[in-house]
PDB file of C-alpha atoms and ligand atoms in Angstrom:
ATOM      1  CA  UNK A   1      95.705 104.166 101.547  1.00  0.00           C
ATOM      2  CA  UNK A   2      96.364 100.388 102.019  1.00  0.00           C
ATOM      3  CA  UNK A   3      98.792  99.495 104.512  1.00  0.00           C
ATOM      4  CA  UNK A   4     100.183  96.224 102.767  1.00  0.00           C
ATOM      5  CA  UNK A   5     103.428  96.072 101.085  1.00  0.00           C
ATOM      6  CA  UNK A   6     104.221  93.677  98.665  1.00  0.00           C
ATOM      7  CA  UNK A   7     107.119  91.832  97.586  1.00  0.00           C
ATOM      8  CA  UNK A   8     109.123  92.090  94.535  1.00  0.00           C
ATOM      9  CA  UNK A   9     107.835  89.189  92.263  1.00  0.00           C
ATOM     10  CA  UNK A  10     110.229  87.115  90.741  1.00  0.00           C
ATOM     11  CA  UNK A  11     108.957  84.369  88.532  1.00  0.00           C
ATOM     12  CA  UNK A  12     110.853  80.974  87.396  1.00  0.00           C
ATOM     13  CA  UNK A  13     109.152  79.226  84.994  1.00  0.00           C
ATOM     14  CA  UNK A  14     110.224  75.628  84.680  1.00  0.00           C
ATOM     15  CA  UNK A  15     109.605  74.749  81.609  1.00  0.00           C
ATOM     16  CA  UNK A  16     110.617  77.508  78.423  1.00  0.00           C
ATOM     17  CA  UNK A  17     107.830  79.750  77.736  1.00  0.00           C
ATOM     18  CA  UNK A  18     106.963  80.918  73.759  1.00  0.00           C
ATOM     19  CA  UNK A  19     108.120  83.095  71.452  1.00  0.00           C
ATOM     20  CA  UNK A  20     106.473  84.530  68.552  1.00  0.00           C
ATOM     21  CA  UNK A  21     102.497  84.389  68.222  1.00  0.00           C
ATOM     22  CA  UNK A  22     100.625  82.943  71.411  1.00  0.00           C
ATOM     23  CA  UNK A  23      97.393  84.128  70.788  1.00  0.00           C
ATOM     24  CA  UNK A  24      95.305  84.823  67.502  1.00  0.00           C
ATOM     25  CA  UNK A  25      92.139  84.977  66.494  1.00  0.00           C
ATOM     26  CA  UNK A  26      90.960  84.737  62.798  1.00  0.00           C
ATOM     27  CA  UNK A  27      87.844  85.797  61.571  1.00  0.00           C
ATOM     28  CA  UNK A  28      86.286  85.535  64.771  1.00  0.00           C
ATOM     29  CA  UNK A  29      82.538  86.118  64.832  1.00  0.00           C
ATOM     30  CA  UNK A  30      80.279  86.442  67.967  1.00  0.00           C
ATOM     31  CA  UNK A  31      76.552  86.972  68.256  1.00  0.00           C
ATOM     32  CA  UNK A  32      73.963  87.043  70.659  1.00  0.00           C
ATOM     33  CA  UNK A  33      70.424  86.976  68.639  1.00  0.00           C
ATOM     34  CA  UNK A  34      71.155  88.955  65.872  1.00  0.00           C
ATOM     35  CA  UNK A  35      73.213  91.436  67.738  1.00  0.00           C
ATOM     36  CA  UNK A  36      76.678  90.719  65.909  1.00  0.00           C
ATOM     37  CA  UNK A  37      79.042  91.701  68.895  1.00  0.00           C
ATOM     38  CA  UNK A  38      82.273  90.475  66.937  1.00  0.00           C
ATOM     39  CA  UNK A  39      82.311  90.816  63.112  1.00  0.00           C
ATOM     40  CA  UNK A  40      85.106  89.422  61.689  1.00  0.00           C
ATOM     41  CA  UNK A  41      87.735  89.645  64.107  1.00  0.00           C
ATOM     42  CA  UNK A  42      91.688  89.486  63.628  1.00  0.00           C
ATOM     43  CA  UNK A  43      93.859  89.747  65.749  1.00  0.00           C
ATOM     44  CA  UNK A  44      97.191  88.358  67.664  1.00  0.00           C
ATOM     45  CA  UNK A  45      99.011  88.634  70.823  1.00  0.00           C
ATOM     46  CA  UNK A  46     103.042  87.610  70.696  1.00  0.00           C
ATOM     47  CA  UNK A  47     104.348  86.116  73.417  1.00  0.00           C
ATOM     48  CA  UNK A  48     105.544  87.891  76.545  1.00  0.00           C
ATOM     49  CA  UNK A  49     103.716  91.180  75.497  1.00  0.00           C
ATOM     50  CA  UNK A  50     101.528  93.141  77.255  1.00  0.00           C
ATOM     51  CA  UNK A  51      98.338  94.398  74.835  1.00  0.00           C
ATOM     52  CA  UNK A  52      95.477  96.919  75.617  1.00  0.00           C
ATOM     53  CA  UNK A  53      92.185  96.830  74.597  1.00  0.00           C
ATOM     54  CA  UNK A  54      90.391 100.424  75.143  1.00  0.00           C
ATOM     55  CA  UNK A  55      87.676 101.107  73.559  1.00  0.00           C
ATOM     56  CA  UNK A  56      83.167 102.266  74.742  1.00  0.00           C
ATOM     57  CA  UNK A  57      81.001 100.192  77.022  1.00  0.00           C
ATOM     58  CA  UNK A  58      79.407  97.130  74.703  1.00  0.00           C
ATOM     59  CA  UNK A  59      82.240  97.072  72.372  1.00  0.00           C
ATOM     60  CA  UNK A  60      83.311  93.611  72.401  1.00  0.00           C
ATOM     61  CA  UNK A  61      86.183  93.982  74.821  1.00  0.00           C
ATOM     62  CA  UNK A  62      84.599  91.098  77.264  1.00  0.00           C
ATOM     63  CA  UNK A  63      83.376  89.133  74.804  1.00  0.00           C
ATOM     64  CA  UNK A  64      86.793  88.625  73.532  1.00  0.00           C
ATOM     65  CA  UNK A  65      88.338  87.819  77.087  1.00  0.00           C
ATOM     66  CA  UNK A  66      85.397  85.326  77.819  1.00  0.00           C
ATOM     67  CA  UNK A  67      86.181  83.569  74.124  1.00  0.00           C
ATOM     68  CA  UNK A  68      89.429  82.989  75.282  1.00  0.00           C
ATOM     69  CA  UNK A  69      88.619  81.398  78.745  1.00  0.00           C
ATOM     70  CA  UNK A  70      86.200  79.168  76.502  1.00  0.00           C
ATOM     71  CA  UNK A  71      83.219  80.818  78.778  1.00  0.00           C
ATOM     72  CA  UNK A  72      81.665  81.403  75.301  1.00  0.00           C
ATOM     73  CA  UNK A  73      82.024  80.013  72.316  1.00  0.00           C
ATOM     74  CA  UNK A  74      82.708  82.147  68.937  1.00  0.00           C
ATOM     75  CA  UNK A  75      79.803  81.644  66.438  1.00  0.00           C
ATOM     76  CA  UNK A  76      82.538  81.784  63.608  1.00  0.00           C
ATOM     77  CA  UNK A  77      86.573  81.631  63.119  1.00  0.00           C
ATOM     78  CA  UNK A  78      89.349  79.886  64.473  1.00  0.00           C
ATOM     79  CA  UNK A  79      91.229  80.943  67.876  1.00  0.00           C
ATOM     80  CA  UNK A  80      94.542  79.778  68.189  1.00  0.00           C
ATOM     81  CA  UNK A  81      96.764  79.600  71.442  1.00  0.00           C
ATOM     82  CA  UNK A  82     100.457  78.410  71.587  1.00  0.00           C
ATOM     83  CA  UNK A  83     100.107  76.442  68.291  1.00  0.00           C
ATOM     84  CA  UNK A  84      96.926  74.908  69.338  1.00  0.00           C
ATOM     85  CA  UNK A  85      93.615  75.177  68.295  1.00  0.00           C
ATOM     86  CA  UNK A  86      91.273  76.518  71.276  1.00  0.00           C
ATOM     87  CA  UNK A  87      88.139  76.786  68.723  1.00  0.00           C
ATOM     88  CA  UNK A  88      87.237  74.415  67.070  1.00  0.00           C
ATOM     89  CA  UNK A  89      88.810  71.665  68.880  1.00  0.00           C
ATOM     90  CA  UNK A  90      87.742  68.517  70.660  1.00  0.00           C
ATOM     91  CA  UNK A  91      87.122  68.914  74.302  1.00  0.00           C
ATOM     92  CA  UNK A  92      90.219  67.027  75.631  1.00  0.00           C
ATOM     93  CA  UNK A  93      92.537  69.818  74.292  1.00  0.00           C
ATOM     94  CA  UNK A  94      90.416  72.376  74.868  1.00  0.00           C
ATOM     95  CA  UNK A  95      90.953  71.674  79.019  1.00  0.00           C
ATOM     96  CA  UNK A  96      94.592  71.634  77.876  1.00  0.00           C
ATOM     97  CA  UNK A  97      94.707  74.430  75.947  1.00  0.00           C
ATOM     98  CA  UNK A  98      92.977  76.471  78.493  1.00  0.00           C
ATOM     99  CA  UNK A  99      94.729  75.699  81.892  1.00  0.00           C
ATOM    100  CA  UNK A 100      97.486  77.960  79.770  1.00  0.00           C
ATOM    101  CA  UNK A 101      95.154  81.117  80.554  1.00  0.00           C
ATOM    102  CA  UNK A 102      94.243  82.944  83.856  1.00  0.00           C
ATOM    103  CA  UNK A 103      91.701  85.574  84.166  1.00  0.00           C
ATOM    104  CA  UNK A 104      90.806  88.111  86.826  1.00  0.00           C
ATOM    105  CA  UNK A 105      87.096  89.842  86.540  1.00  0.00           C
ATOM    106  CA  UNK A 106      86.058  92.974  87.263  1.00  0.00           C
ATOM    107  CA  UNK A 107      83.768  91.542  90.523  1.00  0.00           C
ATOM    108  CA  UNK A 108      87.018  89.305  91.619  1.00  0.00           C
ATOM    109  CA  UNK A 109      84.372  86.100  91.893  1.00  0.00           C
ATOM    110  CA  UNK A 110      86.583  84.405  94.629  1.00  0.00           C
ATOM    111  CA  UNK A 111      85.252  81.005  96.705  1.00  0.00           C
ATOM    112  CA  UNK A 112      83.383  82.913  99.349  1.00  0.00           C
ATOM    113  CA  UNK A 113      83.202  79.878 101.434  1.00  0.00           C
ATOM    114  CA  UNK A 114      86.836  79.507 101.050  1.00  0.00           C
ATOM    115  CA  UNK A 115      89.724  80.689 103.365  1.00  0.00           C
ATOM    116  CA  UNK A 116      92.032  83.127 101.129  1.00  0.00           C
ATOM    117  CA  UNK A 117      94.687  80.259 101.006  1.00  0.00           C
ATOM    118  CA  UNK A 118      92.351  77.536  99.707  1.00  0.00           C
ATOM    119  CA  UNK A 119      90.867  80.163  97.113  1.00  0.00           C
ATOM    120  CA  UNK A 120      94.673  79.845  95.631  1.00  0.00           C
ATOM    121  CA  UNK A 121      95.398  76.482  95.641  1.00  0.00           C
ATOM    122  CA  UNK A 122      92.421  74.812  94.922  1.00  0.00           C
ATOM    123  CA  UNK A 123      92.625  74.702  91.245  1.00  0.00           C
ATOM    124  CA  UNK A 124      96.455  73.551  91.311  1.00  0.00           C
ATOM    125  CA  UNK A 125      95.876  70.790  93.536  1.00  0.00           C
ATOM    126  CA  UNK A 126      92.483  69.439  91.447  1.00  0.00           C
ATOM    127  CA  UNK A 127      92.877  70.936  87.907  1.00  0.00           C
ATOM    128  CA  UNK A 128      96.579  70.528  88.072  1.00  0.00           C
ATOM    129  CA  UNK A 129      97.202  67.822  90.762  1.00  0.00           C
ATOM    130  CA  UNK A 130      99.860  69.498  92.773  1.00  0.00           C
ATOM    131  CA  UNK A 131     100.086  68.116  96.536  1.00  0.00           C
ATOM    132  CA  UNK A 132      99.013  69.929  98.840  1.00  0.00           C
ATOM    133  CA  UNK A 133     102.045  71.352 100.308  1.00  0.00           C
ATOM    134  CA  UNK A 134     103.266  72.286  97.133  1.00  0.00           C
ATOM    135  CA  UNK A 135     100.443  74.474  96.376  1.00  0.00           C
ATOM    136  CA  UNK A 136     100.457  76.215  99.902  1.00  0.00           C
ATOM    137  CA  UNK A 137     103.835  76.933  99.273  1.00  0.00           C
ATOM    138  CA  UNK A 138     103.311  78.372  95.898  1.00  0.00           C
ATOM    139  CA  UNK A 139     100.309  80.297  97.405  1.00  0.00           C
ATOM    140  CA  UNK A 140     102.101  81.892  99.990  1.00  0.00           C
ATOM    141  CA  UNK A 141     104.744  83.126  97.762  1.00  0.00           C
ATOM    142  CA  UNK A 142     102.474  84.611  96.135  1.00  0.00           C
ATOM    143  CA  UNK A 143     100.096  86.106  99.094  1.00  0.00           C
ATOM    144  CA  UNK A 144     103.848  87.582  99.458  1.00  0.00           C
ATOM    145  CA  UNK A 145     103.894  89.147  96.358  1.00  0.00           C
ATOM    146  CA  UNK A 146     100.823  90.740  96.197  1.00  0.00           C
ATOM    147  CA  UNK A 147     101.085  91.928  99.825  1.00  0.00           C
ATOM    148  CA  UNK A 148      98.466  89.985 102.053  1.00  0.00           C
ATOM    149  CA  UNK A 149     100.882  87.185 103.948  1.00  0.00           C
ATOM    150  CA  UNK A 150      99.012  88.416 106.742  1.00  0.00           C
ATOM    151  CA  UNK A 151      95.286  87.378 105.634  1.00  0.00           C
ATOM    152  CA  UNK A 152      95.451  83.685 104.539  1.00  0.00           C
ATOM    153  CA  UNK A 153      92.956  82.408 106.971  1.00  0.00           C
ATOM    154  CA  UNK A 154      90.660  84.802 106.068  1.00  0.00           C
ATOM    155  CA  UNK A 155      87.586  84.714 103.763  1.00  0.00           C
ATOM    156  CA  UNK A 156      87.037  86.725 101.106  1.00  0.00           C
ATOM    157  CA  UNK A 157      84.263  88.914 102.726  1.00  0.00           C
ATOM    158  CA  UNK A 158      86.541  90.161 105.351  1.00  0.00           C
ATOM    159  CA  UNK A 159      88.778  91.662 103.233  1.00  0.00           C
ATOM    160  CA  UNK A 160      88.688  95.356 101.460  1.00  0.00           C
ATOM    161  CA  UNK A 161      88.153  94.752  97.620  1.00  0.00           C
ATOM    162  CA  UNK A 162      91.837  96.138  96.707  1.00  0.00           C
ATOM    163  CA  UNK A 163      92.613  93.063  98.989  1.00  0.00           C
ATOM    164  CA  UNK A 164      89.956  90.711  97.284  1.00  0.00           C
ATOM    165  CA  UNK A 165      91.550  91.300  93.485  1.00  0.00           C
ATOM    166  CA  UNK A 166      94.882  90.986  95.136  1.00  0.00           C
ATOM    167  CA  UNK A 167      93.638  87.777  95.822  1.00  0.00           C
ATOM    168  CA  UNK A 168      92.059  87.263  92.421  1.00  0.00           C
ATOM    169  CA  UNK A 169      95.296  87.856  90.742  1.00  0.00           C
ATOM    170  CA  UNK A 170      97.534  85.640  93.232  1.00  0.00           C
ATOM    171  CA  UNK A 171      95.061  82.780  91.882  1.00  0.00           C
ATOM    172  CA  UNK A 172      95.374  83.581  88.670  1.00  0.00           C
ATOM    173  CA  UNK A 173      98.919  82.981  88.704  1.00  0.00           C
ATOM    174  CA  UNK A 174      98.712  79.741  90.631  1.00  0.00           C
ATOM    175  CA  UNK A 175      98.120  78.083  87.590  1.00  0.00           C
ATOM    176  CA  UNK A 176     101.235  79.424  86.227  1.00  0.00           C
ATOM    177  CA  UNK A 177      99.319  80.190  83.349  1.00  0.00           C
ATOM    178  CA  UNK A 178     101.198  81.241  79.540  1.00  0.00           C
ATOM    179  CA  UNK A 179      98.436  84.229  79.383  1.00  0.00           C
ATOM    180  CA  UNK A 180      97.054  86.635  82.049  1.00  0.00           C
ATOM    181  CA  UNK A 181      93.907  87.948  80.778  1.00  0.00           C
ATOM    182  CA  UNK A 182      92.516  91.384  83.093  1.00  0.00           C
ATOM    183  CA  UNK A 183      88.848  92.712  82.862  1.00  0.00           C
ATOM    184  CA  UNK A 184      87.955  95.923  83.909  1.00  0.00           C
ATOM    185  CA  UNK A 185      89.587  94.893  87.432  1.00  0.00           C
ATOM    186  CA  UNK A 186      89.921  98.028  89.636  1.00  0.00           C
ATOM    187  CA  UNK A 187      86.502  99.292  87.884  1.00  0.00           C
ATOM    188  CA  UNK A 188      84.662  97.943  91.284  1.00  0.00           C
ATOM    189  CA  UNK A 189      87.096  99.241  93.745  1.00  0.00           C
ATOM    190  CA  UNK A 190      86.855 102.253  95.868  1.00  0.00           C
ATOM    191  CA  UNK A 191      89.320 105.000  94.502  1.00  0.00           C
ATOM    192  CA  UNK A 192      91.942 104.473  97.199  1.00  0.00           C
ATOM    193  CA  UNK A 193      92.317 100.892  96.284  1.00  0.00           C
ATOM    194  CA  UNK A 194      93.017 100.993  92.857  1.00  0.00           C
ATOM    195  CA  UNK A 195      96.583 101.942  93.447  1.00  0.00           C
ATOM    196  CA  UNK A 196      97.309  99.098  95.051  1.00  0.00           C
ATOM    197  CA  UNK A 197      96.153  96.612  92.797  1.00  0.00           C
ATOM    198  CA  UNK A 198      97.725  98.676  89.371  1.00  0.00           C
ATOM    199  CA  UNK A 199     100.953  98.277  91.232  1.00  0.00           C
ATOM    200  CA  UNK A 200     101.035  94.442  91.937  1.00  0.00           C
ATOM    201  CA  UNK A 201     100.095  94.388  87.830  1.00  0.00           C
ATOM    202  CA  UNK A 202     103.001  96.836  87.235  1.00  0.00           C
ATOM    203  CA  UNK A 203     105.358  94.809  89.269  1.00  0.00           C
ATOM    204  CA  UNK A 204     103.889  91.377  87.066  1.00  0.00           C
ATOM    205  CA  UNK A 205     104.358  93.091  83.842  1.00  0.00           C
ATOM    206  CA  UNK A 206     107.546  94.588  84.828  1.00  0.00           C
ATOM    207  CA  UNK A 207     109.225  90.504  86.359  1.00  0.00           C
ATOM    208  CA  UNK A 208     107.372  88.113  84.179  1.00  0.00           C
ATOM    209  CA  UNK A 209     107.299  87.033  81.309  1.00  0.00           C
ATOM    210  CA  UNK A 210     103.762  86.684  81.297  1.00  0.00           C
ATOM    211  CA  UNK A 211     101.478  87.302  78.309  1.00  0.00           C
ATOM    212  CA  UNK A 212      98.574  90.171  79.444  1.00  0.00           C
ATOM    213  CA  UNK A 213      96.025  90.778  77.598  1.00  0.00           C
ATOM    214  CA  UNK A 214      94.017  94.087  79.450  1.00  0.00           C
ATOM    215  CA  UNK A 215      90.774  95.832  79.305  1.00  0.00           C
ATOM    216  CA  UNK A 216      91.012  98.909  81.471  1.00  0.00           C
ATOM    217  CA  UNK A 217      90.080 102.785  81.944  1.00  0.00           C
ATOM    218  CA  UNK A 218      92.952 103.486  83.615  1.00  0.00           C
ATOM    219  CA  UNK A 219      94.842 105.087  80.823  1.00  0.00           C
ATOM    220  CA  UNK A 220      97.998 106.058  82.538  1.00  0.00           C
ATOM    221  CA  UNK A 221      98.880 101.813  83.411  1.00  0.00           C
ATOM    222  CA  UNK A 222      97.959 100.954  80.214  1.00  0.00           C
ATOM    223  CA  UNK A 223     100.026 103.386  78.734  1.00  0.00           C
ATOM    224  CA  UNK A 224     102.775 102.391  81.474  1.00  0.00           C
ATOM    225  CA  UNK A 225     103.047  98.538  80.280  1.00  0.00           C
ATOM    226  CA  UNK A 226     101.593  98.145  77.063  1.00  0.00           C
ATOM    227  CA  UNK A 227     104.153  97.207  74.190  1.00  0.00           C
ATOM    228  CA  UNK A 228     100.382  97.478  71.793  1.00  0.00           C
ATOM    229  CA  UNK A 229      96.933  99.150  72.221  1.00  0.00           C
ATOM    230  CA  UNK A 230      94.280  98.153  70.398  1.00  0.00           C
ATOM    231  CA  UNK A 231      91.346 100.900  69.983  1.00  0.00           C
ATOM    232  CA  UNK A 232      87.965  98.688  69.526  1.00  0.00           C
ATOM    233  CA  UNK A 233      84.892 100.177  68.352  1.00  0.00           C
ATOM    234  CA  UNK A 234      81.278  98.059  67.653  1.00  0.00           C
ATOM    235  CA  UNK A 235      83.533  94.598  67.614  1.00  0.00           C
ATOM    236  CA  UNK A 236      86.222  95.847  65.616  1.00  0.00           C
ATOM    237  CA  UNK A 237      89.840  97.200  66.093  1.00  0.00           C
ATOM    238  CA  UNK A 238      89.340 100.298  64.744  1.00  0.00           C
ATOM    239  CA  UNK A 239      93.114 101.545  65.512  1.00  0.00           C
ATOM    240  CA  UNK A 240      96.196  99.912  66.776  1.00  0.00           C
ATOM    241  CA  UNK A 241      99.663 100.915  68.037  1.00  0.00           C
ATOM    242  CA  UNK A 242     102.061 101.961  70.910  1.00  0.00           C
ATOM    243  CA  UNK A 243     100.636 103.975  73.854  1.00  0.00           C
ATOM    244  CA  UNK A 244     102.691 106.571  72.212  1.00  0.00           C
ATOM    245  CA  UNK A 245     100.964 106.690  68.897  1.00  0.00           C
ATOM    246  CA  UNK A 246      97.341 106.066  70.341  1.00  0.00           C
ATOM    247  CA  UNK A 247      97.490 108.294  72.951  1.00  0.00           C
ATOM    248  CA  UNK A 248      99.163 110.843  71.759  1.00  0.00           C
ATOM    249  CA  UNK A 249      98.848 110.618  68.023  1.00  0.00           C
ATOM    250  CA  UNK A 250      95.414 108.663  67.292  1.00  0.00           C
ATOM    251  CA  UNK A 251      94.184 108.850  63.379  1.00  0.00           C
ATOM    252  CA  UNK A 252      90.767 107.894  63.878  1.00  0.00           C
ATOM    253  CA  UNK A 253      88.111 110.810  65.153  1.00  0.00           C
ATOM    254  CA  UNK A 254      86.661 107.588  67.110  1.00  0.00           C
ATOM    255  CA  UNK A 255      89.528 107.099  69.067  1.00  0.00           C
ATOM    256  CA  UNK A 256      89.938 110.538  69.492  1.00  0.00           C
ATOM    257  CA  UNK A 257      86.492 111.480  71.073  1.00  0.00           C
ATOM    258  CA  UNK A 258      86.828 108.295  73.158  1.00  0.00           C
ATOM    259  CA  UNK A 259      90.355 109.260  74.801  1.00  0.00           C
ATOM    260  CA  UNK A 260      89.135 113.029  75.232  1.00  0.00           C
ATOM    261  CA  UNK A 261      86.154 111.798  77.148  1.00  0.00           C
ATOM    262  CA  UNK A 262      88.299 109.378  79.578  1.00  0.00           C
ATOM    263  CA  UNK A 263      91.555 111.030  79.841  1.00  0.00           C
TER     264      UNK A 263
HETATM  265  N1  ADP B   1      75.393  86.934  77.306  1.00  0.00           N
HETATM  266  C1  ADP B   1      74.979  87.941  76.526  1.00  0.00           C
HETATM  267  N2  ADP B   1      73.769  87.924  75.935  1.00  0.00           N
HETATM  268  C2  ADP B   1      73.359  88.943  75.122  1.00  0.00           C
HETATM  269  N3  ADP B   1      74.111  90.009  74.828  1.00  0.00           N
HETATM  270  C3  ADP B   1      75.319  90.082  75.381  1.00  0.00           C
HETATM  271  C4  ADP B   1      75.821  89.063  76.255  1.00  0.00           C
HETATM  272  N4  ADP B   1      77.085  89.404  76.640  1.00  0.00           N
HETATM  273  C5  ADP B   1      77.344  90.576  76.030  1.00  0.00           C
HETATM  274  N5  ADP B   1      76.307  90.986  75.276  1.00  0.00           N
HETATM  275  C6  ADP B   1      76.251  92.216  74.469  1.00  0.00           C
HETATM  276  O1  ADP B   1      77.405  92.233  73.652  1.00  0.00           O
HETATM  277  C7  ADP B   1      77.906  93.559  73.493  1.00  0.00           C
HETATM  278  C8  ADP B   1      79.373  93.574  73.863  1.00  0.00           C
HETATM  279  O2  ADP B   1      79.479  93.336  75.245  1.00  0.00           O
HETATM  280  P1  ADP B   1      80.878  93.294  76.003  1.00  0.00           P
HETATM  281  O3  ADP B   1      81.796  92.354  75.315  1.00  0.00           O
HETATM  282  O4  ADP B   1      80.558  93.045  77.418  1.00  0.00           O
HETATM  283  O5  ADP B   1      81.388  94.787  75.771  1.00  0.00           O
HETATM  284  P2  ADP B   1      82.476  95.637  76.564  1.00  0.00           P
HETATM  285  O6  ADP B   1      83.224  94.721  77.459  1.00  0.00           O
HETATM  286  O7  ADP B   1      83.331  96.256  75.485  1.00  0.00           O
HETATM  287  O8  ADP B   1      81.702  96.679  77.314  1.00  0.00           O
HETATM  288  C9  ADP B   1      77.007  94.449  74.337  1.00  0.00           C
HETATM  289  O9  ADP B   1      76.052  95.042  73.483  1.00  0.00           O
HETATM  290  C10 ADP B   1      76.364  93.484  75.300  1.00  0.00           C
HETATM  291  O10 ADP B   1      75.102  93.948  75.680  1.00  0.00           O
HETATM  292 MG1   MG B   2      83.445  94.742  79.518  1.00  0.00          MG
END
């Protein structure tokens, strides 16, 4: 069990967030050789909700988050966040576009050479050109939130991996981003750490008004904060809905063989 409490977490944005559609992808196509990975692909996120994507190994579900942190670039379609075009666009919007968008991976990727402090503000001071002091006082708050006020000096490599994704996600939010997107990200940890980390995501979902878009196993968080899950299958949503109707109702024999072999 980890020994680290965390804070409540209680976010105040300064500037209005969105309503209605933040994120949507139109026709979105994605290949690698002749492999097409996403075929056609529609789909939206509304602001302030908290969507699912389940689905087998090589279905597309990274592909999609990587699209969207503009780590790979759709062969076809239009992607669309907060109004603005995030494909195709000219490169000076796309750095805009995309500071609104924070991801955490599966392997946490943190500085290594970096003190758990600096791993957080780093990015707000030269992507966002906060002073320093600002940003150590925005990263602390947050090292308070997600439990680890006592490890800022550290590097990453001394801490347990619950304790490295903690990290991950305080980063994430450094940026204040519109849009958390989540990969996979207690898939690497031991068992006894993954409790940890769901709750720090429980408590974001549950006192922000953050946008998450997840890809995760663990079917008792998703079905805990999704408002939508979205079943994928060979690049395409093959089944969408509440947790309520996908997990307990699904129409589609895919869905259905996929839930009874990770539930
Ligand atoms: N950089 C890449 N080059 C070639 N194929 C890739 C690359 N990234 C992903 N793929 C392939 O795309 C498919 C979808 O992968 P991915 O989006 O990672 O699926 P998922 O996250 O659902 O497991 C898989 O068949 C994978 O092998
Ligand atoms: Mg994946």
């Amino acid at each position: 069990m980890s020994t680290d409490t965390h804070a409540p977490f209680e976010e105040k944005p300064e500037t209005p967030r969105a309503t209605g559609e933040l994120i949507r992808l139109e026709r979105v196509t994605k290949r690698f050789g002749d492999h097409t990975v996403l075929d056609n692909l529609d789909f939206s996120v509304d602001a302030g909700k908290h969507v699912t994507l389940i689905g087998p190994s090589g279905s597309g579900k990274t592909t999609i988050l990587r699209l969207l942190m503009t780590l790979l670039k759709p062969d076809e379609g239009v992607i669309t966040v907060d109004g603005q075009q995030l494909f195709p666009a000219p490169e000076k919007q796309v750095r805009e576009v995309r500071k609104k968008i924070g991801m955490v991976f599966q392997q946490f990727n943190l500085f290594p050479n970096m003190s758990v402090l600096r791993n957080i503000t780093e990015a707000p001071v030269t992507v966002l050109g906060m002073s320093k002091d600002a940003a150590e006082e925005r990263a602390r708050e947050l090292l308070e939130m997600v439990g680890l006020t006592d490890h800022l000096d550290k590097r990453p490599a001394q801490l347990s991996g619950g304790q490295q994704q903690r990290v991950a996600i305080a980063r994430a939010l450094a940026m204040r981003p519109q849009v958390l997107l989540l990969d996979e990200v207690t898939s690497a940890l031991d068992p006894e750490l993954v409790a940890g980390v769901l709750d720090v995501l429980r408590d974001i979902a549950r006192s922000t008004d953050i946008t998450m878009l997840c890809v995760t196993h663990e079917m008792n968080f998703a079905r805990d904060i999704s408002d939508q899950v979205l079943m994928f299958d060979s690049g395409r949503v093959i089944e969408a809905g509440s947790p309520e109707k996908i997990f307990n109702e699904p129409e589609h024999d895919r869905t259905r063989q996929f839930l009874s072999a990770v539930l």
